[in-house]
């Protein structure tokens, strides 16, 4: 499965570097072409000779060869690679990847790489559990880096816990999974709405909500990975545009409505993930409203329901909605399923820890006319995958 794949194996300064030898051998055995880039410290843990012999190529450490000035081009390496696999990845290297520090060849290669990137963290249990490390891992995951989770077990320090690098055989399996092409939605066009809308009150103030857009962006990314054409209609967010996705930035519920309706005629389905304002100020003041000693009332009027509009001329196409509820969850979600003519609705309750806004995880129940399936807490990426699996099942019927 890895036949002819170009893999840069990045090795950083961790005791687990000894496992990189076996990993390299297995990758080569699977047919991959492997080039090894080591950080200067990694050479203390495993010899360049071992890695050069196993990869069948000289290893790279420095930006250039001081003997003859030959440049080790991170740009060409980044272009050459189908995958940059950093195993083991230390807490130090992950932190530098997050902040963009580029003080060795491996990090400059990471910044130049257009390929998939995967990392297999390895460190002591406390370093791994530290909030900084966890936040760096979450950031990298959000940016599309595949994280090959460390295992729990005995560590080099003698302590027992999570932080031990995954075994080479497991890493190879996960690398293979990264190359599985799932073009199951090729030729299909999906609309995804994501994030919060912003309803101006005056040139300075506005009404919005806590949505970050993470769930919708994960869905757009997963649809694109499966070969679909994706129009991501996005409220304000700080998230990067997923690869291969057309992003349409909008501000208000009205803008989002117009952008969605315009594209619906030639779409095959839509996933309505946005947290759309239900009300908007009736009049937007042209200049900043002045305060006075009196209370103030802002008159609000209803916005248009985008999901409902698409549902009204849905035909055989697939329409998925979300329901974020605080009480009476299932009955409310079922009501929306009917009113908006959805194929299914994804319910997340704000009562569940780890679900809803901001975080990287969600706990959802998928509800359709036949029943409901409750899922455990999982990453938003995993939730995206189960939602799209369900869309594919509907499409096959
Ligand atoms: O009725 P409620 O806002 O709770 O319904 C939530 C679902 O409807 C979500 O899928 C949301 O994206 C969609 N929606 C919409 N347009 C609105 C309000 C909600 O598409 N104006």
Tab-separated table of C-alpha atoms and ligand atoms in Angstrom:
chain	number	residue	atom	x	y	z
A	1	UNK	CA	0.000	0.000	0.000
A	2	UNK	CA	2.963	2.331	0.534
A	3	UNK	CA	4.499	1.351	-2.787
A	4	UNK	CA	6.358	4.312	-4.272
A	5	UNK	CA	5.201	6.703	-1.559
A	6	UNK	CA	7.740	9.339	-0.612
A	7	UNK	CA	8.082	9.533	3.149
A	8	UNK	CA	10.317	11.866	5.115
A	9	UNK	CA	10.992	10.234	8.460
A	10	UNK	CA	11.810	12.968	10.976
A	11	UNK	CA	13.600	11.827	14.122
A	12	UNK	CA	13.912	14.028	17.199
A	13	UNK	CA	15.885	13.672	20.418
A	14	UNK	CA	14.017	11.098	22.431
A	15	UNK	CA	14.965	7.698	23.843
A	16	UNK	CA	12.274	6.293	21.558
A	17	UNK	CA	14.513	7.171	18.580
A	18	UNK	CA	15.778	3.586	18.707
A	19	UNK	CA	12.348	2.501	17.470
A	20	UNK	CA	12.790	4.696	14.392
A	21	UNK	CA	15.208	2.087	13.022
A	22	UNK	CA	12.527	-0.593	12.990
A	23	UNK	CA	9.962	1.908	11.726
A	24	UNK	CA	12.217	2.861	8.819
A	25	UNK	CA	12.798	-0.790	7.947
A	26	UNK	CA	9.055	-1.521	7.961
A	27	UNK	CA	8.275	1.508	5.777
A	28	UNK	CA	10.923	0.454	3.246
A	29	UNK	CA	9.586	-3.104	3.344
A	30	UNK	CA	6.121	-1.755	2.500
A	31	UNK	CA	7.598	-0.207	-0.637
A	32	UNK	CA	7.996	3.398	0.574
A	33	UNK	CA	10.956	5.543	-0.384
A	34	UNK	CA	12.262	6.968	2.851
A	35	UNK	CA	14.509	9.979	3.478
A	36	UNK	CA	15.555	10.533	7.059
A	37	UNK	CA	15.886	14.003	8.575
A	38	UNK	CA	17.248	14.085	12.115
A	39	UNK	CA	17.467	16.937	14.593
A	40	UNK	CA	21.015	17.507	15.889
A	41	UNK	CA	20.066	15.992	19.274
A	42	UNK	CA	18.553	12.889	17.653
A	43	UNK	CA	22.071	11.851	16.577
A	44	UNK	CA	22.861	11.272	20.262
A	45	UNK	CA	20.106	8.677	20.435
A	46	UNK	CA	20.549	6.750	17.202
A	47	UNK	CA	23.440	6.818	14.781
A	48	UNK	CA	23.166	8.357	11.324
A	49	UNK	CA	24.937	5.244	10.031
A	50	UNK	CA	22.095	2.989	11.191
A	51	UNK	CA	19.434	5.229	9.683
A	52	UNK	CA	21.350	5.792	6.427
A	53	UNK	CA	21.799	2.048	5.996
A	54	UNK	CA	18.144	1.253	6.656
A	55	UNK	CA	16.763	4.074	4.494
A	56	UNK	CA	19.378	3.444	1.793
A	57	UNK	CA	20.119	7.183	1.617
A	58	UNK	CA	22.394	9.557	3.532
A	59	UNK	CA	20.554	11.145	6.408
A	60	UNK	CA	20.071	14.903	6.611
A	61	UNK	CA	20.672	17.032	9.708
A	62	UNK	CA	22.241	20.350	8.761
A	63	UNK	CA	20.988	23.132	6.507
A	64	UNK	CA	24.122	22.694	4.400
A	65	UNK	CA	27.247	20.604	4.233
A	66	UNK	CA	30.045	22.717	5.781
A	67	UNK	CA	32.679	20.830	3.738
A	68	UNK	CA	31.405	21.802	0.296
A	69	UNK	CA	28.563	24.266	0.952
A	70	UNK	CA	25.982	21.935	-0.582
A	71	UNK	CA	22.492	23.029	0.533
A	72	UNK	CA	20.026	20.518	1.941
A	73	UNK	CA	16.931	22.094	0.478
A	74	UNK	CA	13.978	21.834	2.823
A	75	UNK	CA	11.869	23.290	0.017
A	76	UNK	CA	12.649	20.436	-2.379
A	77	UNK	CA	12.213	17.937	0.440
A	78	UNK	CA	8.832	19.440	1.277
A	79	UNK	CA	7.789	19.195	-2.360
A	80	UNK	CA	9.105	15.655	-2.766
A	81	UNK	CA	7.249	14.212	0.196
A	82	UNK	CA	3.847	12.519	0.218
A	83	UNK	CA	4.121	12.331	3.983
A	84	UNK	CA	6.256	13.910	6.665
A	85	UNK	CA	6.249	11.469	9.577
A	86	UNK	CA	7.930	12.677	12.754
A	87	UNK	CA	8.559	9.701	15.016
A	88	UNK	CA	9.460	10.154	17.764
A	89	UNK	CA	8.166	13.715	18.181
A	90	UNK	CA	9.362	15.393	21.384
A	91	UNK	CA	7.413	18.012	23.345
A	92	UNK	CA	10.079	20.498	22.218
A	93	UNK	CA	9.601	19.799	18.503
A	94	UNK	CA	5.806	19.919	18.807
A	95	UNK	CA	5.991	23.293	20.569
A	96	UNK	CA	8.228	24.619	17.794
A	97	UNK	CA	5.859	23.283	15.141
A	98	UNK	CA	3.017	25.183	16.812
A	99	UNK	CA	4.877	28.480	17.024
A	100	UNK	CA	6.777	28.285	13.739
A	101	UNK	CA	10.301	28.154	15.176
A	102	UNK	CA	12.533	27.049	12.327
A	103	UNK	CA	15.910	26.414	13.903
A	104	UNK	CA	16.723	23.056	12.343
A	105	UNK	CA	16.281	21.299	9.012
A	106	UNK	CA	13.363	19.177	10.239
A	107	UNK	CA	11.359	22.234	11.312
A	108	UNK	CA	12.034	24.155	8.102
A	109	UNK	CA	10.989	21.044	6.192
A	110	UNK	CA	7.769	20.928	8.230
A	111	UNK	CA	7.022	24.558	7.370
A	112	UNK	CA	7.691	23.922	3.686
A	113	UNK	CA	5.864	20.597	3.439
A	114	UNK	CA	2.783	20.490	1.230
A	115	UNK	CA	2.246	16.866	2.137
A	116	UNK	CA	0.296	15.158	4.865
A	117	UNK	CA	2.033	15.390	8.235
A	118	UNK	CA	1.856	12.822	11.023
A	119	UNK	CA	3.585	12.796	14.392
A	120	UNK	CA	4.113	10.084	16.976
A	121	UNK	CA	4.705	11.852	20.298
A	122	UNK	CA	7.080	10.294	22.818
A	123	UNK	CA	7.886	11.636	26.252
A	124	UNK	CA	7.541	11.154	29.964
A	125	UNK	CA	4.004	10.898	31.326
A	126	UNK	CA	4.019	14.263	33.125
A	127	UNK	CA	5.423	16.082	30.113
A	128	UNK	CA	2.768	14.443	27.980
A	129	UNK	CA	-0.054	15.268	30.387
A	130	UNK	CA	1.122	18.878	30.829
A	131	UNK	CA	-1.477	21.381	29.728
A	132	UNK	CA	1.039	23.024	27.361
A	133	UNK	CA	1.817	19.769	25.566
A	134	UNK	CA	-1.860	18.852	25.367
A	135	UNK	CA	-2.721	22.276	24.006
A	136	UNK	CA	0.070	22.006	21.401
A	137	UNK	CA	-1.173	18.575	20.328
A	138	UNK	CA	-4.727	19.938	20.045
A	139	UNK	CA	-3.498	22.864	17.925
A	140	UNK	CA	-1.536	20.600	15.593
A	141	UNK	CA	-4.510	18.266	15.259
A	142	UNK	CA	-6.720	21.238	14.442
A	143	UNK	CA	-4.244	22.252	11.731
A	144	UNK	CA	-4.585	18.849	10.129
A	145	UNK	CA	-1.568	17.016	11.574
A	146	UNK	CA	-2.393	13.347	12.196
A	147	UNK	CA	-1.531	12.433	15.769
A	148	UNK	CA	-0.386	8.865	16.329
A	149	UNK	CA	-1.286	8.527	19.989
A	150	UNK	CA	1.341	7.289	22.417
A	151	UNK	CA	0.612	4.162	24.389
A	152	UNK	CA	0.448	3.689	28.132
A	153	UNK	CA	3.178	1.565	29.645
A	154	UNK	CA	6.582	1.596	31.241
A	155	UNK	CA	8.599	4.668	30.302
A	156	UNK	CA	12.356	5.203	30.084
A	157	UNK	CA	12.168	7.054	33.410
A	158	UNK	CA	10.845	3.902	35.084
A	159	UNK	CA	7.482	5.567	35.633
A	160	UNK	CA	4.364	3.996	34.232
A	161	UNK	CA	1.856	6.032	32.247
A	162	UNK	CA	0.955	7.463	28.842
A	163	UNK	CA	3.779	8.851	26.742
A	164	UNK	CA	5.512	5.839	25.235
A	165	UNK	CA	5.762	6.137	21.467
A	166	UNK	CA	3.382	3.880	19.561
A	167	UNK	CA	5.049	0.675	18.342
A	168	UNK	CA	6.506	0.791	14.790
A	169	UNK	CA	3.989	-1.784	13.518
A	170	UNK	CA	1.090	0.380	14.780
A	171	UNK	CA	2.617	3.510	13.279
A	172	UNK	CA	2.888	1.781	9.893
A	173	UNK	CA	-0.779	0.743	10.085
A	174	UNK	CA	-1.834	4.323	10.813
A	175	UNK	CA	0.393	5.631	8.023
A	176	UNK	CA	-1.283	3.217	5.600
A	177	UNK	CA	-4.706	4.481	6.733
A	178	UNK	CA	-3.612	8.032	5.837
A	179	UNK	CA	-3.131	6.962	2.234
A	180	UNK	CA	-6.470	5.237	1.844
A	181	UNK	CA	-8.275	7.254	-0.786
A	182	UNK	CA	-11.957	7.495	-0.013
A	183	UNK	CA	-13.378	9.022	-3.112
A	184	UNK	CA	-16.821	7.897	-2.083
A	185	UNK	CA	-18.322	11.354	-2.639
A	186	UNK	CA	-16.518	12.266	-5.861
A	187	UNK	CA	-18.749	14.296	-8.155
A	188	UNK	CA	-21.043	15.431	-5.319
A	189	UNK	CA	-21.391	19.034	-4.211
A	190	UNK	CA	-22.142	19.842	-0.583
A	191	UNK	CA	-22.948	23.074	1.187
A	192	UNK	CA	-21.763	23.377	4.775
A	193	UNK	CA	-22.709	26.331	6.960
A	194	UNK	CA	-20.441	26.946	9.942
A	195	UNK	CA	-19.682	29.358	12.751
A	196	UNK	CA	-21.614	32.235	14.252
A	197	UNK	CA	-23.401	35.003	12.386
A	198	UNK	CA	-22.945	38.626	13.430
A	199	UNK	CA	-25.919	40.972	13.541
A	200	UNK	CA	-24.862	44.638	13.732
A	201	UNK	CA	-26.651	46.989	16.117
A	202	UNK	CA	-24.621	50.032	15.128
A	203	UNK	CA	-21.138	50.449	13.586
A	204	UNK	CA	-19.569	49.324	16.889
A	205	UNK	CA	-21.836	46.724	18.523
A	206	UNK	CA	-23.312	43.467	17.369
A	207	UNK	CA	-25.197	40.352	18.494
A	208	UNK	CA	-23.484	36.991	18.128
A	209	UNK	CA	-22.966	33.677	19.970
A	210	UNK	CA	-20.211	31.350	21.169
A	211	UNK	CA	-19.908	29.143	18.080
A	212	UNK	CA	-16.295	28.701	16.903
A	213	UNK	CA	-17.068	26.891	13.651
A	214	UNK	CA	-14.913	23.884	14.594
A	215	UNK	CA	-17.633	21.290	14.005
A	216	UNK	CA	-18.608	22.701	10.602
A	217	UNK	CA	-14.982	23.034	9.501
A	218	UNK	CA	-14.321	19.405	10.490
A	219	UNK	CA	-17.317	18.349	8.386
A	220	UNK	CA	-16.182	20.415	5.387
A	221	UNK	CA	-12.708	18.911	5.660
A	222	UNK	CA	-14.011	15.333	5.855
A	223	UNK	CA	-16.346	15.860	2.875
A	224	UNK	CA	-13.422	17.210	0.829
A	225	UNK	CA	-11.260	14.258	1.875
A	226	UNK	CA	-13.892	11.935	0.471
A	227	UNK	CA	-13.749	13.704	-2.869
A	228	UNK	CA	-16.788	16.009	-2.601
A	229	UNK	CA	-16.817	19.587	-3.831
A	230	UNK	CA	-17.533	21.693	-0.766
A	231	UNK	CA	-18.891	25.236	-0.407
A	232	UNK	CA	-18.211	26.230	3.180
A	233	UNK	CA	-20.370	29.224	4.064
A	234	UNK	CA	-18.685	30.570	7.113
A	235	UNK	CA	-19.466	33.105	9.793
A	236	UNK	CA	-16.550	34.750	11.558
A	237	UNK	CA	-13.962	32.280	12.843
A	238	UNK	CA	-10.208	32.085	13.369
A	239	UNK	CA	-9.924	28.667	11.732
A	240	UNK	CA	-7.836	28.016	8.610
A	241	UNK	CA	-9.730	26.994	5.463
A	242	UNK	CA	-9.565	23.201	5.060
A	243	UNK	CA	-7.627	22.007	2.025
A	244	UNK	CA	-9.679	21.717	-1.165
A	245	UNK	CA	-12.690	23.615	0.194
A	246	UNK	CA	-14.316	26.715	-1.337
A	247	UNK	CA	-14.895	29.139	1.534
A	248	UNK	CA	-17.490	31.888	1.362
A	249	UNK	CA	-17.206	34.381	4.226
A	250	UNK	CA	-20.428	35.975	5.393
A	251	UNK	CA	-21.420	38.215	8.276
A	252	UNK	CA	-25.149	38.202	8.953
A	253	UNK	CA	-27.877	35.545	8.901
A	254	UNK	CA	-29.256	37.295	5.817
A	255	UNK	CA	-25.874	37.018	4.024
A	256	UNK	CA	-25.619	33.348	4.983
A	257	UNK	CA	-29.158	32.715	3.742
A	258	UNK	CA	-28.407	34.339	0.376
A	259	UNK	CA	-25.119	32.474	-0.073
A	260	UNK	CA	-26.741	29.114	0.777
A	261	UNK	CA	-29.871	29.571	-1.333
A	262	UNK	CA	-27.794	30.700	-4.325
A	263	UNK	CA	-25.796	27.450	-4.237
A	264	UNK	CA	-28.606	25.063	-3.315
A	265	UNK	CA	-29.950	24.721	-6.855
A	266	UNK	CA	-26.898	22.776	-7.998
A	267	UNK	CA	-25.937	21.067	-4.729
A	268	UNK	CA	-26.407	17.418	-3.818
A	269	UNK	CA	-26.712	18.009	-0.103
A	270	UNK	CA	-26.120	20.367	2.792
A	271	UNK	CA	-24.988	20.155	6.375
A	272	UNK	CA	-26.288	23.064	8.428
A	273	UNK	CA	-23.802	23.493	11.192
A	274	UNK	CA	-23.883	27.256	11.670
A	275	UNK	CA	-25.238	28.907	14.793
A	276	UNK	CA	-27.484	31.363	12.991
A	277	UNK	CA	-29.003	34.314	14.820
A	278	UNK	CA	-32.769	33.882	15.212
A	279	UNK	CA	-33.288	37.622	15.612
A	280	UNK	CA	-31.565	40.650	14.188
A	281	UNK	CA	-31.921	44.360	15.031
A	282	UNK	CA	-34.802	45.835	13.052
A	283	UNK	CA	-32.818	48.994	12.340
A	284	UNK	CA	-29.048	49.217	12.223
A	285	UNK	CA	-28.028	52.643	13.496
A	286	UNK	CA	-25.836	54.498	11.035
A	287	UNK	CA	-23.717	55.987	13.813
A	288	UNK	CA	-22.734	54.817	17.276
A	289	UNK	CA	-25.684	54.777	19.670
A	290	UNK	CA	-25.170	57.203	22.532
A	291	UNK	CA	-25.867	56.146	26.073
A	292	UNK	CA	-28.292	58.055	28.240
A	293	UNK	CA	-29.506	57.581	31.800
A	294	UNK	CA	-32.558	55.679	30.582
A	295	UNK	CA	-32.784	51.974	29.809
A	296	UNK	CA	-32.724	51.026	26.190
A	297	UNK	CA	-34.761	48.651	24.052
A	298	UNK	CA	-33.499	47.272	20.785
A	299	UNK	CA	-36.260	46.025	18.569
A	300	UNK	CA	-35.437	42.689	16.955
A	301	UNK	CA	-37.048	40.960	14.008
A	302	UNK	CA	-36.905	37.327	12.933
A	303	UNK	CA	-34.227	36.117	10.543
A	304	UNK	CA	-34.933	33.614	7.793
A	305	UNK	CA	-34.408	29.949	8.582
A	306	UNK	CA	-31.840	28.687	6.074
A	307	UNK	CA	-32.261	24.986	6.835
A	308	UNK	CA	-36.045	25.264	6.548
A	309	UNK	CA	-35.763	27.035	3.208
A	310	UNK	CA	-33.460	24.358	1.783
A	311	UNK	CA	-35.771	21.682	3.231
A	312	UNK	CA	-38.729	23.114	1.336
A	313	UNK	CA	-37.254	22.120	-2.009
A	314	UNK	CA	-35.049	19.280	-0.952
A	315	UNK	CA	-36.267	16.548	-3.290
A	316	UNK	CA	-34.062	13.461	-3.023
A	317	UNK	CA	-31.091	15.449	-1.767
A	318	UNK	CA	-29.578	15.049	1.699
A	319	UNK	CA	-30.122	17.709	4.330
A	320	UNK	CA	-28.589	17.480	7.792
A	321	UNK	CA	-29.169	19.854	10.686
A	322	UNK	CA	-27.815	20.368	14.160
A	323	UNK	CA	-29.646	20.977	17.383
A	324	UNK	CA	-27.888	22.427	20.377
A	325	UNK	CA	-30.241	22.068	23.296
A	326	UNK	CA	-30.167	22.778	26.987
A	327	UNK	CA	-33.419	21.076	27.975
A	328	UNK	CA	-36.058	18.774	26.540
A	329	UNK	CA	-33.315	17.822	24.101
A	330	UNK	CA	-34.724	14.909	22.145
A	331	UNK	CA	-38.261	16.223	21.720
A	332	UNK	CA	-36.900	19.594	20.537
A	333	UNK	CA	-34.533	17.931	18.077
A	334	UNK	CA	-37.312	15.728	16.679
A	335	UNK	CA	-39.476	18.816	16.176
A	336	UNK	CA	-36.710	20.464	14.153
A	337	UNK	CA	-36.182	17.309	12.095
A	338	UNK	CA	-39.809	17.585	10.937
A	339	UNK	CA	-40.152	21.374	10.634
A	340	UNK	CA	-37.009	21.693	8.542
A	341	UNK	CA	-37.559	18.486	6.551
A	342	UNK	CA	-34.120	17.128	7.463
A	343	UNK	CA	-32.882	13.604	6.741
A	344	UNK	CA	-31.362	13.491	10.184
A	345	UNK	CA	-30.413	15.848	12.960
A	346	UNK	CA	-27.309	15.846	15.138
A	347	UNK	CA	-28.198	16.597	18.720
A	348	UNK	CA	-25.638	17.915	21.144
A	349	UNK	CA	-26.650	18.892	24.605
A	350	UNK	CA	-24.937	21.657	26.510
A	351	UNK	CA	-25.522	19.509	29.593
A	352	UNK	CA	-22.946	16.965	28.425
A	353	UNK	CA	-19.403	17.744	29.459
A	354	UNK	CA	-17.110	18.122	26.451
A	355	UNK	CA	-19.986	18.769	24.025
A	356	UNK	CA	-21.019	21.888	22.143
A	357	UNK	CA	-19.039	25.089	21.735
A	358	UNK	CA	-15.321	25.822	21.671
A	359	UNK	CA	-13.800	22.438	22.541
A	360	UNK	CA	-12.287	19.865	20.216
A	361	UNK	CA	-14.691	17.177	21.345
A	362	UNK	CA	-18.387	16.563	21.001
A	363	UNK	CA	-20.946	14.063	22.227
A	364	UNK	CA	-23.784	13.611	19.808
A	365	UNK	CA	-26.966	11.663	19.174
A	366	UNK	CA	-28.034	11.142	15.557
A	367	UNK	CA	-31.812	11.248	15.213
A	368	UNK	CA	-33.894	10.329	12.180
A	369	UNK	CA	-37.447	9.117	11.622
A	370	UNK	CA	-36.464	5.555	12.455
A	371	UNK	CA	-34.830	6.242	15.781
A	372	UNK	CA	-31.746	7.564	17.481
A	373	UNK	CA	-28.152	6.480	17.893
A	374	UNK	CA	-26.206	7.869	20.821
A	375	UNK	CA	-22.431	8.176	20.420
A	376	UNK	CA	-19.799	8.530	23.141
A	377	UNK	CA	-17.596	11.609	23.570
A	378	UNK	CA	-15.203	11.832	20.627
A	379	UNK	CA	-13.156	14.395	18.711
A	380	UNK	CA	-15.036	16.716	16.350
A	381	UNK	CA	-13.141	15.082	13.478
A	382	UNK	CA	-14.487	11.683	14.497
A	383	UNK	CA	-17.984	13.125	14.825
A	384	UNK	CA	-17.604	14.563	11.300
A	385	UNK	CA	-16.682	11.102	10.017
A	386	UNK	CA	-19.746	9.392	11.524
A	387	UNK	CA	-22.046	12.123	10.183
A	388	UNK	CA	-20.654	11.688	6.691
A	389	UNK	CA	-20.775	7.891	6.966
A	390	UNK	CA	-24.513	8.329	7.623
A	391	UNK	CA	-24.875	10.655	4.599
A	392	UNK	CA	-23.160	8.032	2.449
A	393	UNK	CA	-25.550	5.350	3.708
A	394	UNK	CA	-28.539	7.533	2.783
A	395	UNK	CA	-27.048	8.200	-0.667
A	396	UNK	CA	-26.659	4.478	-1.309
A	397	UNK	CA	-30.330	3.696	-0.543
B	1	LIG	O1	-34.179	26.036	15.146
B	1	LIG	P1	-32.742	25.955	15.482
B	1	LIG	O2	-31.991	27.237	15.266
B	1	LIG	O3	-32.425	25.398	16.825
B	1	LIG	O4	-32.201	24.862	14.456
B	1	LIG	C1	-30.871	24.541	14.339
B	1	LIG	C2	-30.554	24.056	12.967
B	1	LIG	O5	-31.112	24.905	11.964
B	1	LIG	C3	-29.072	24.090	12.691
B	1	LIG	O6	-28.790	23.085	11.752
B	1	LIG	C4	-28.874	25.484	12.101
B	1	LIG	O7	-27.700	25.577	11.330
B	1	LIG	C5	-30.133	25.637	11.273
B	1	LIG	N1	-30.589	27.026	11.153
B	1	LIG	C6	-30.554	27.673	9.939
B	1	LIG	N2	-31.031	28.967	9.821
B	1	LIG	C7	-31.533	29.612	10.878
B	1	LIG	C8	-31.577	28.979	12.133
B	1	LIG	C9	-31.094	27.688	12.229
B	1	LIG	O8	-30.085	27.086	8.977
B	1	LIG	N3	-31.976	30.847	10.731
